[in-house]
Tab-separated table of C-alpha atoms in Angstrom:
chain	number	residue	atom	x	y	z
A	173	UNK	CA	-23.336	14.165	3.012
A	174	UNK	CA	-26.767	15.660	2.493
A	175	UNK	CA	-26.816	14.143	-0.998
A	176	UNK	CA	-25.798	10.734	0.411
A	177	UNK	CA	-28.566	10.848	3.033
A	178	UNK	CA	-31.270	11.814	0.589
A	179	UNK	CA	-30.194	9.226	-1.971
A	180	UNK	CA	-30.224	6.493	0.640
A	181	UNK	CA	-33.570	7.635	2.050
A	182	UNK	CA	-35.270	7.590	-1.368
A	183	UNK	CA	-33.591	4.627	-3.082
A	184	UNK	CA	-31.523	2.782	-0.469
A	185	UNK	CA	-28.226	1.325	-1.684
A	186	UNK	CA	-29.509	0.854	-5.219
A	187	UNK	CA	-29.555	4.620	-5.759
A	188	UNK	CA	-25.797	4.852	-5.505
A	189	UNK	CA	-25.437	2.423	-8.420
A	190	UNK	CA	-28.057	3.894	-10.738
A	191	UNK	CA	-26.884	4.257	-14.320
A	192	UNK	CA	-23.835	2.053	-13.801
A	193	UNK	CA	-24.729	-0.754	-16.259
A	194	UNK	CA	-23.077	0.796	-19.364
A	195	UNK	CA	-19.740	1.570	-17.617
A	196	UNK	CA	-19.839	-1.733	-15.779
A	197	UNK	CA	-20.081	-3.645	-19.035
A	198	UNK	CA	-17.473	-1.635	-20.890
A	199	UNK	CA	-14.992	-0.521	-18.249
A	200	UNK	CA	-12.669	-3.509	-18.687
A	201	UNK	CA	-12.646	-3.055	-22.460
A	202	UNK	CA	-12.097	0.685	-22.214
A	203	UNK	CA	-9.264	0.246	-19.701
A	204	UNK	CA	-7.586	-2.408	-21.817
A	205	UNK	CA	-7.745	-0.217	-24.914
A	206	UNK	CA	-6.452	2.770	-22.966
A	207	UNK	CA	-3.372	0.968	-21.666
A	208	UNK	CA	-2.752	-0.718	-25.005
A	209	UNK	CA	-2.978	2.549	-26.989
A	210	UNK	CA	-0.751	4.204	-24.393
A	211	UNK	CA	1.990	1.596	-24.695
A	212	UNK	CA	1.752	1.592	-28.478
A	213	UNK	CA	1.918	5.376	-28.653
A	214	UNK	CA	4.897	5.410	-26.326
A	215	UNK	CA	6.783	2.960	-28.532
A	216	UNK	CA	5.979	5.073	-31.608
A	217	UNK	CA	7.148	8.284	-29.966
A	218	UNK	CA	10.390	6.650	-28.818
A	219	UNK	CA	11.028	5.357	-32.338
A	220	UNK	CA	10.570	8.807	-33.866
A	221	UNK	CA	12.214	11.097	-31.314
A	222	UNK	CA	15.671	10.848	-29.845
A	223	UNK	CA	14.815	13.448	-27.179
A	224	UNK	CA	11.791	11.564	-25.811
A	225	UNK	CA	13.259	8.286	-24.653
A	226	UNK	CA	12.226	8.586	-21.038
A	227	UNK	CA	15.767	8.291	-19.654
A	228	UNK	CA	15.476	11.655	-17.851
A	229	UNK	CA	12.611	13.224	-15.924
A	230	UNK	CA	11.845	15.921	-18.569
A	231	UNK	CA	11.904	13.431	-21.418
A	232	UNK	CA	9.793	11.000	-19.363
A	233	UNK	CA	7.166	13.694	-18.755
A	234	UNK	CA	7.030	14.571	-22.446
A	235	UNK	CA	6.942	10.962	-23.589
A	236	UNK	CA	4.205	9.880	-21.234
A	237	UNK	CA	2.061	13.023	-21.620
A	238	UNK	CA	1.954	12.726	-25.408
A	239	UNK	CA	1.261	8.994	-25.263
A	240	UNK	CA	-1.403	9.436	-22.589
A	241	UNK	CA	-3.111	12.219	-24.566
A	242	UNK	CA	-3.380	9.948	-27.621
A	243	UNK	CA	-4.859	7.166	-25.465
A	244	UNK	CA	-7.318	9.605	-23.893
A	245	UNK	CA	-8.538	10.838	-27.296
A	246	UNK	CA	-9.178	7.294	-28.530
A	247	UNK	CA	-11.008	6.330	-25.359
A	248	UNK	CA	-13.140	9.519	-25.400
A	249	UNK	CA	-14.463	8.699	-28.863
A	250	UNK	CA	-15.586	5.289	-27.624
A	251	UNK	CA	-16.982	6.166	-24.213
A	252	UNK	CA	-18.728	9.475	-24.941
A	253	UNK	CA	-22.114	7.921	-25.852
A	254	UNK	CA	-21.974	5.652	-22.802
A	255	UNK	CA	-21.288	8.555	-20.461
A	256	UNK	CA	-24.111	10.591	-22.018
A	257	UNK	CA	-26.588	7.746	-21.420
A	258	UNK	CA	-25.349	7.311	-17.840
A	259	UNK	CA	-25.911	11.018	-17.118
A	260	UNK	CA	-29.419	10.924	-18.536
A	261	UNK	CA	-30.312	7.828	-16.501
A	262	UNK	CA	-29.211	9.584	-13.332
A	263	UNK	CA	-31.338	12.630	-14.170
A	264	UNK	CA	-34.421	10.482	-14.793
A	265	UNK	CA	-34.699	9.310	-11.209
A	266	UNK	CA	-34.065	12.800	-9.861
A	267	UNK	CA	-36.878	14.199	-12.001
A	268	UNK	CA	-39.235	11.398	-10.983
A	269	UNK	CA	-38.549	11.984	-7.278
A	270	UNK	CA	-39.192	15.716	-7.658
A	271	UNK	CA	-42.454	15.137	-9.575
A	272	UNK	CA	-43.670	12.729	-6.911
A	273	UNK	CA	-43.007	15.225	-4.128
A	274	UNK	CA	-44.712	18.048	-6.012
A	275	UNK	CA	-47.783	15.875	-6.593
A	276	UNK	CA	-48.005	15.017	-2.903
A	277	UNK	CA	-47.833	18.683	-1.917
A	278	UNK	CA	-50.405	19.728	-4.519
A	279	UNK	CA	-52.889	17.146	-3.236
A	280	UNK	CA	-52.908	18.571	0.279
A	281	UNK	CA	-55.099	21.429	1.569
A	282	UNK	CA	-53.684	24.324	3.507
A	283	UNK	CA	-54.668	22.747	6.861
A	284	UNK	CA	-53.102	19.451	5.843
A	285	UNK	CA	-49.921	21.233	4.831
A	286	UNK	CA	-49.744	22.787	8.280
A	287	UNK	CA	-50.364	19.451	9.945
A	288	UNK	CA	-47.716	17.805	7.828
A	289	UNK	CA	-45.269	20.642	8.397
A	290	UNK	CA	-45.033	21.412	4.664
A	291	UNK	CA	-46.250	24.996	4.592
A	292	UNK	CA	-42.782	26.363	3.944
A	293	UNK	CA	-42.181	23.917	1.144
A	294	UNK	CA	-45.438	24.915	-0.545
A	295	UNK	CA	-44.610	28.569	-0.165
A	296	UNK	CA	-41.307	28.084	-1.960
A	297	UNK	CA	-42.584	25.350	-4.256
A	298	UNK	CA	-42.398	27.458	-7.417
A	299	UNK	CA	-38.818	28.360	-6.717
A	300	UNK	CA	-37.976	24.699	-6.155
A	301	UNK	CA	-39.643	23.796	-9.402
A	302	UNK	CA	-37.696	26.417	-11.259
A	303	UNK	CA	-34.459	25.141	-9.744
A	304	UNK	CA	-35.326	21.586	-10.811
A	305	UNK	CA	-36.220	22.869	-14.274
A	306	UNK	CA	-32.781	24.475	-14.593
A	307	UNK	CA	-31.099	21.271	-13.453
A	308	UNK	CA	-33.029	18.859	-15.702
A	309	UNK	CA	-33.758	21.176	-18.656
A	310	UNK	CA	-33.496	19.239	-21.892
A	311	UNK	CA	-33.029	15.846	-20.280
A	312	UNK	CA	-34.609	12.604	-21.418
A	313	UNK	CA	-36.883	12.906	-18.402
A	314	UNK	CA	-38.545	15.898	-20.017
A	315	UNK	CA	-38.555	15.034	-23.692
A	316	UNK	CA	-37.670	11.403	-24.277
A	317	UNK	CA	-39.499	9.047	-21.897
A	318	UNK	CA	-43.088	9.289	-20.625
A	319	UNK	CA	-43.256	10.002	-16.869
A	320	UNK	CA	-44.906	6.681	-16.086
A	321	UNK	CA	-41.957	4.790	-17.575
A	322	UNK	CA	-39.205	6.805	-15.968
A	323	UNK	CA	-38.641	4.562	-12.952
A	324	UNK	CA	-38.084	1.465	-15.068
A	325	UNK	CA	-36.527	3.025	-18.095
A	326	UNK	CA	-33.506	1.113	-19.256
A	327	UNK	CA	-30.225	2.478	-20.547
A	328	UNK	CA	-31.169	1.126	-23.981
A	329	UNK	CA	-34.474	3.017	-23.918
A	330	UNK	CA	-32.656	6.169	-22.923
A	331	UNK	CA	-30.217	5.800	-25.825
A	332	UNK	CA	-33.124	5.101	-28.198
A	333	UNK	CA	-34.894	8.284	-27.075
A	334	UNK	CA	-31.785	10.336	-27.792
A	335	UNK	CA	-31.412	8.807	-31.262
A	336	UNK	CA	-35.082	9.435	-32.057
A	337	UNK	CA	-34.804	13.105	-31.142
A	338	UNK	CA	-31.297	13.941	-32.348
A	339	UNK	CA	-30.220	11.143	-34.650
A	340	UNK	CA	-27.152	8.966	-34.148
A	341	UNK	CA	-24.922	12.012	-33.819
A	342	UNK	CA	-26.968	12.983	-30.780
A	343	UNK	CA	-25.146	10.291	-28.817
A	344	UNK	CA	-21.988	12.377	-29.341
A	345	UNK	CA	-23.408	15.574	-27.917
A	346	UNK	CA	-20.610	17.259	-25.953
A	347	UNK	CA	-17.937	15.015	-27.457
A	348	UNK	CA	-15.606	17.964	-27.956
A	349	UNK	CA	-15.566	18.602	-24.217
A	350	UNK	CA	-15.222	14.912	-23.564
A	351	UNK	CA	-12.162	14.722	-25.828
A	352	UNK	CA	-10.676	17.815	-24.207
A	353	UNK	CA	-11.181	16.348	-20.741
A	354	UNK	CA	-9.764	12.913	-21.546
A	355	UNK	CA	-6.911	14.117	-23.771
A	356	UNK	CA	-5.617	16.490	-21.078
A	357	UNK	CA	-6.631	14.336	-18.123
A	358	UNK	CA	-5.183	11.062	-19.417
A	359	UNK	CA	-1.973	12.801	-20.453
A	360	UNK	CA	-1.576	14.146	-16.902
A	361	UNK	CA	-2.704	10.804	-15.495
A	362	UNK	CA	-0.010	8.648	-17.080
A	363	UNK	CA	2.644	11.333	-16.953
A	364	UNK	CA	2.224	12.002	-13.248
A	365	UNK	CA	2.060	8.280	-12.487
A	366	UNK	CA	5.312	7.408	-14.229
A	367	UNK	CA	7.075	10.477	-12.921
A	368	UNK	CA	5.978	9.920	-9.325
A	369	UNK	CA	6.859	6.237	-9.593
A	370	UNK	CA	10.369	6.992	-10.773
A	371	UNK	CA	10.968	9.713	-8.212
A	372	UNK	CA	9.694	7.513	-5.403
A	373	UNK	CA	11.819	4.588	-6.587
A	374	UNK	CA	14.976	6.693	-6.710
A	375	UNK	CA	14.231	8.286	-3.324
A	376	UNK	CA	13.655	4.921	-1.668
A	377	UNK	CA	16.850	3.523	-3.141
A	378	UNK	CA	18.780	6.630	-2.100
A	379	UNK	CA	17.839	6.239	1.553
A	380	UNK	CA	18.119	2.449	1.548
A	381	UNK	CA	20.954	1.450	3.952
A	382	UNK	CA	23.941	-0.233	2.296
A	383	UNK	CA	26.712	-2.261	3.934
A	384	UNK	CA	29.621	-0.166	5.031
A	385	UNK	CA	32.396	-0.236	2.456
A	386	UNK	CA	35.897	-0.968	3.664
A	387	UNK	CA	39.057	0.744	2.504
A	388	UNK	CA	39.788	0.187	-1.111
A	389	UNK	CA	36.224	-0.740	-1.949
A	390	UNK	CA	35.072	-0.196	-5.518
A	391	UNK	CA	31.557	0.747	-6.567
A	392	UNK	CA	29.590	-1.543	-8.844
A	393	UNK	CA	26.236	-0.567	-10.339
A	394	UNK	CA	23.480	-3.155	-10.561
A	395	UNK	CA	19.719	-2.874	-10.979
A	396	UNK	CA	16.718	-3.552	-8.846
A	397	UNK	CA	13.794	-5.579	-10.115
A	398	UNK	CA	11.712	-2.391	-10.068
A	399	UNK	CA	9.468	-0.345	-7.748
A	400	UNK	CA	7.361	-2.300	-5.297
A	401	UNK	CA	3.600	-2.485	-4.694
A	402	UNK	CA	3.517	0.424	-2.266
A	403	UNK	CA	5.116	2.687	-4.873
A	404	UNK	CA	2.491	1.598	-7.405
A	405	UNK	CA	-0.285	2.143	-4.879
A	406	UNK	CA	0.649	5.676	-3.855
A	407	UNK	CA	1.721	6.824	-7.312
A	408	UNK	CA	-1.554	5.573	-8.754
A	409	UNK	CA	-3.640	7.381	-6.145
A	410	UNK	CA	-1.757	10.644	-6.504
A	411	UNK	CA	-1.924	10.653	-10.298
A	412	UNK	CA	-5.696	10.184	-10.154
A	413	UNK	CA	-6.103	13.148	-7.835
A	414	UNK	CA	-3.744	15.365	-9.856
A	415	UNK	CA	-5.565	14.702	-13.128
A	416	UNK	CA	-8.970	15.531	-11.598
A	417	UNK	CA	-7.682	18.730	-10.053
A	418	UNK	CA	-6.905	19.965	-13.562
A	419	UNK	CA	-9.841	18.649	-15.602
A	420	UNK	CA	-12.681	18.880	-13.108
A	421	UNK	CA	-14.037	22.238	-14.426
A	422	UNK	CA	-14.100	20.765	-17.946
A	423	UNK	CA	-15.989	17.731	-16.681
A	424	UNK	CA	-18.499	19.913	-14.844
A	425	UNK	CA	-19.228	22.046	-17.903
A	426	UNK	CA	-19.484	18.904	-20.048
A	427	UNK	CA	-22.106	17.430	-17.751
A	428	UNK	CA	-24.167	20.637	-17.748
A	429	UNK	CA	-24.069	20.815	-21.559
A	430	UNK	CA	-24.921	17.136	-21.991
A	431	UNK	CA	-27.970	17.235	-19.739
A	432	UNK	CA	-29.608	19.581	-22.287
A	433	UNK	CA	-29.119	17.145	-25.115
A	434	UNK	CA	-32.844	17.082	-26.021
A	435	UNK	CA	-33.701	20.698	-25.288
A	436	UNK	CA	-35.349	22.554	-28.150
A	437	UNK	CA	-33.839	25.822	-26.946
A	438	UNK	CA	-30.685	25.038	-24.897
A	439	UNK	CA	-29.878	27.444	-22.130
A	440	UNK	CA	-26.229	27.741	-23.129
A	441	UNK	CA	-24.829	28.384	-26.592
A	442	UNK	CA	-21.533	26.736	-25.778
A	443	UNK	CA	-19.007	25.681	-23.174
A	444	UNK	CA	-17.657	29.200	-22.562
A	445	UNK	CA	-21.143	30.560	-22.057
A	446	UNK	CA	-21.859	27.823	-19.529
A	447	UNK	CA	-18.599	28.400	-17.661
A	448	UNK	CA	-19.204	32.176	-17.536
A	449	UNK	CA	-22.697	31.613	-16.119
A	450	UNK	CA	-21.403	29.287	-13.397
A	451	UNK	CA	-18.694	31.760	-12.411
A	452	UNK	CA	-21.190	34.650	-12.422
A	453	UNK	CA	-23.605	32.783	-10.120
A	454	UNK	CA	-21.209	30.931	-7.831
A	455	UNK	CA	-17.737	32.363	-8.439
A	456	UNK	CA	-14.725	30.362	-9.490
A	457	UNK	CA	-15.435	27.896	-6.699
A	458	UNK	CA	-18.562	26.884	-8.570
A	459	UNK	CA	-16.398	25.239	-11.217
A	460	UNK	CA	-15.077	22.887	-8.532
A	461	UNK	CA	-18.413	22.021	-6.916
A	462	UNK	CA	-18.188	18.332	-6.002
A	463	UNK	CA	-14.411	18.084	-6.363
A	464	UNK	CA	-13.871	16.734	-2.846
A	465	UNK	CA	-16.112	13.711	-3.450
A	466	UNK	CA	-14.379	13.040	-6.761
A	467	UNK	CA	-10.935	13.128	-5.165
A	468	UNK	CA	-12.038	10.854	-2.318
A	469	UNK	CA	-13.212	8.395	-4.930
A	470	UNK	CA	-10.159	8.814	-7.185
A	471	UNK	CA	-7.544	7.996	-4.579
A	472	UNK	CA	-8.517	4.384	-3.813
A	473	UNK	CA	-9.775	3.571	-7.306
A	474	UNK	CA	-6.614	4.604	-9.132
A	475	UNK	CA	-4.358	3.235	-6.411
A	476	UNK	CA	-5.915	-0.190	-6.866
A	477	UNK	CA	-6.020	0.250	-10.633
A	478	UNK	CA	-2.252	0.530	-10.989
A	479	UNK	CA	-1.505	-1.851	-8.152
A	480	UNK	CA	-3.489	-4.642	-9.818
A	481	UNK	CA	-2.239	-3.737	-13.289
A	482	UNK	CA	1.424	-3.898	-12.337
A	483	UNK	CA	0.921	-7.109	-10.344
A	484	UNK	CA	-0.836	-8.802	-13.264
A	485	UNK	CA	1.837	-7.649	-15.704
A	486	UNK	CA	4.577	-9.080	-13.464
A	487	UNK	CA	2.687	-12.349	-13.184
A	488	UNK	CA	2.224	-12.588	-16.992
A	489	UNK	CA	5.919	-11.884	-17.513
A	490	UNK	CA	6.897	-14.655	-15.132
A	491	UNK	CA	4.601	-17.096	-16.904
A	492	UNK	CA	5.964	-16.141	-20.303
A	493	UNK	CA	9.600	-16.149	-19.196
A	494	UNK	CA	10.085	-12.389	-19.601
A	495	UNK	CA	10.524	-11.562	-15.918
A	496	UNK	CA	13.816	-9.735	-16.630
A	497	UNK	CA	12.219	-7.317	-19.074
A	498	UNK	CA	11.573	-3.657	-18.187
A	499	UNK	CA	8.798	-3.135	-15.635
A	500	UNK	CA	5.242	-2.519	-16.774
A	501	UNK	CA	4.483	0.939	-18.192
A	502	UNK	CA	8.129	1.410	-18.986
A	503	UNK	CA	9.077	1.770	-15.338
A	504	UNK	CA	12.511	2.795	-14.249
A	505	UNK	CA	14.965	0.226	-13.011
A	506	UNK	CA	16.499	2.076	-10.088
A	507	UNK	CA	20.275	1.776	-9.938
A	508	UNK	CA	21.844	0.251	-6.875
A	509	UNK	CA	25.417	0.950	-5.861
A	510	UNK	CA	27.164	-1.883	-4.106
A	511	UNK	CA	30.766	-2.071	-2.895
A	512	UNK	CA	33.273	-4.811	-3.088
A	513	UNK	CA	36.690	-4.973	-1.427
A	514	UNK	CA	39.440	-6.532	-3.553
A	515	UNK	CA	41.062	-9.663	-2.199
A	516	UNK	CA	44.501	-9.147	-0.631
A	517	UNK	CA	47.481	-9.892	-2.824
A	518	UNK	CA	48.824	-13.410	-2.074
A	519	UNK	CA	52.092	-13.380	-0.102
A	520	UNK	CA	54.966	-15.827	0.040
A	521	UNK	CA	54.420	-18.872	2.306
A	522	UNK	CA	57.530	-17.909	4.235
A	523	UNK	CA	56.210	-14.447	4.998
A	524	UNK	CA	55.234	-14.064	8.640
A	525	UNK	CA	52.184	-11.982	7.614
A	526	UNK	CA	50.742	-14.793	5.550
A	527	UNK	CA	47.923	-16.849	6.952
A	528	UNK	CA	45.570	-19.329	5.370
A	529	UNK	CA	42.265	-17.864	4.220
A	530	UNK	CA	39.284	-19.282	6.044
A	531	UNK	CA	37.299	-21.714	4.017
A	532	UNK	CA	33.492	-21.336	3.673
A	533	UNK	CA	33.016	-24.329	5.970
A	534	UNK	CA	35.073	-22.721	8.727
A	535	UNK	CA	32.813	-19.628	8.668
A	536	UNK	CA	29.658	-21.590	9.205
């Protein structure tokens, strides 16, 4: 909440959307590619493995995890430069804000500091500067863009600064961690979604009340159309949270490594060195700093993501005349058991037990 208050005080609502232009432009393309590669990979795995058909929970988990991991790897290769630029853009404003505050403090005399209530801040100013240096070390704010241009620096200018300093491969700094995060995270993402969706569908159908079956009733198995919107909503939200619980430490280390993209002498020699330093300074909990905000964001975003996706897929199927196909994402058609009582054997007209069967019109 302190971060939210300070961001709003300094930049108003615009500060919460800083650095969002690259993902805003590409998010629809990236999502489309992710789902397309996932479905294609799933079809390939099914065609080459008899044990991964998705007809049981274990085979469904294996099928969807492998397919999701392939999709995550492809997406990571495409989105890594965009995420690096977004991170640098967010650091630019933070560095500019800190420089402005330091300049204001330096311009005041001791008496003015006391009158303004800033004596404590001046006293600890060097420590604050060192903390900011650790946080923004190696960022574009330090090495790529002149301070006077920081406030208006575009995402394109940020990318250009990285290329000038590190070459085109500089845009892929930290790509190994990005691939590790998305390969594992997307595998868990799709696997948990499809597993939760199937389990919820079967549970709902199990507790659904059925008409009481009379004596001599026989069971007949039919199929539902598929899980409903609420199943998609909750399964999507849970799968987003589950995936972040696993990959959040990887994402944190990736961000720390990427912010030093332009440093002449990086503080860390690799991901393990960075992780060890975080654990040494803050304990294991340091690897999950900021997880709560991420989970709060993940729940509604991924709930709506799958809710809209499944709804659009159903709509497209109806338009194309394929509404009886399997549900989107290879969903499970939950079996429904219904009962029918056989008609009584016709008796002789002379039999006293015989009676005419009521016609449909007489029942109305």
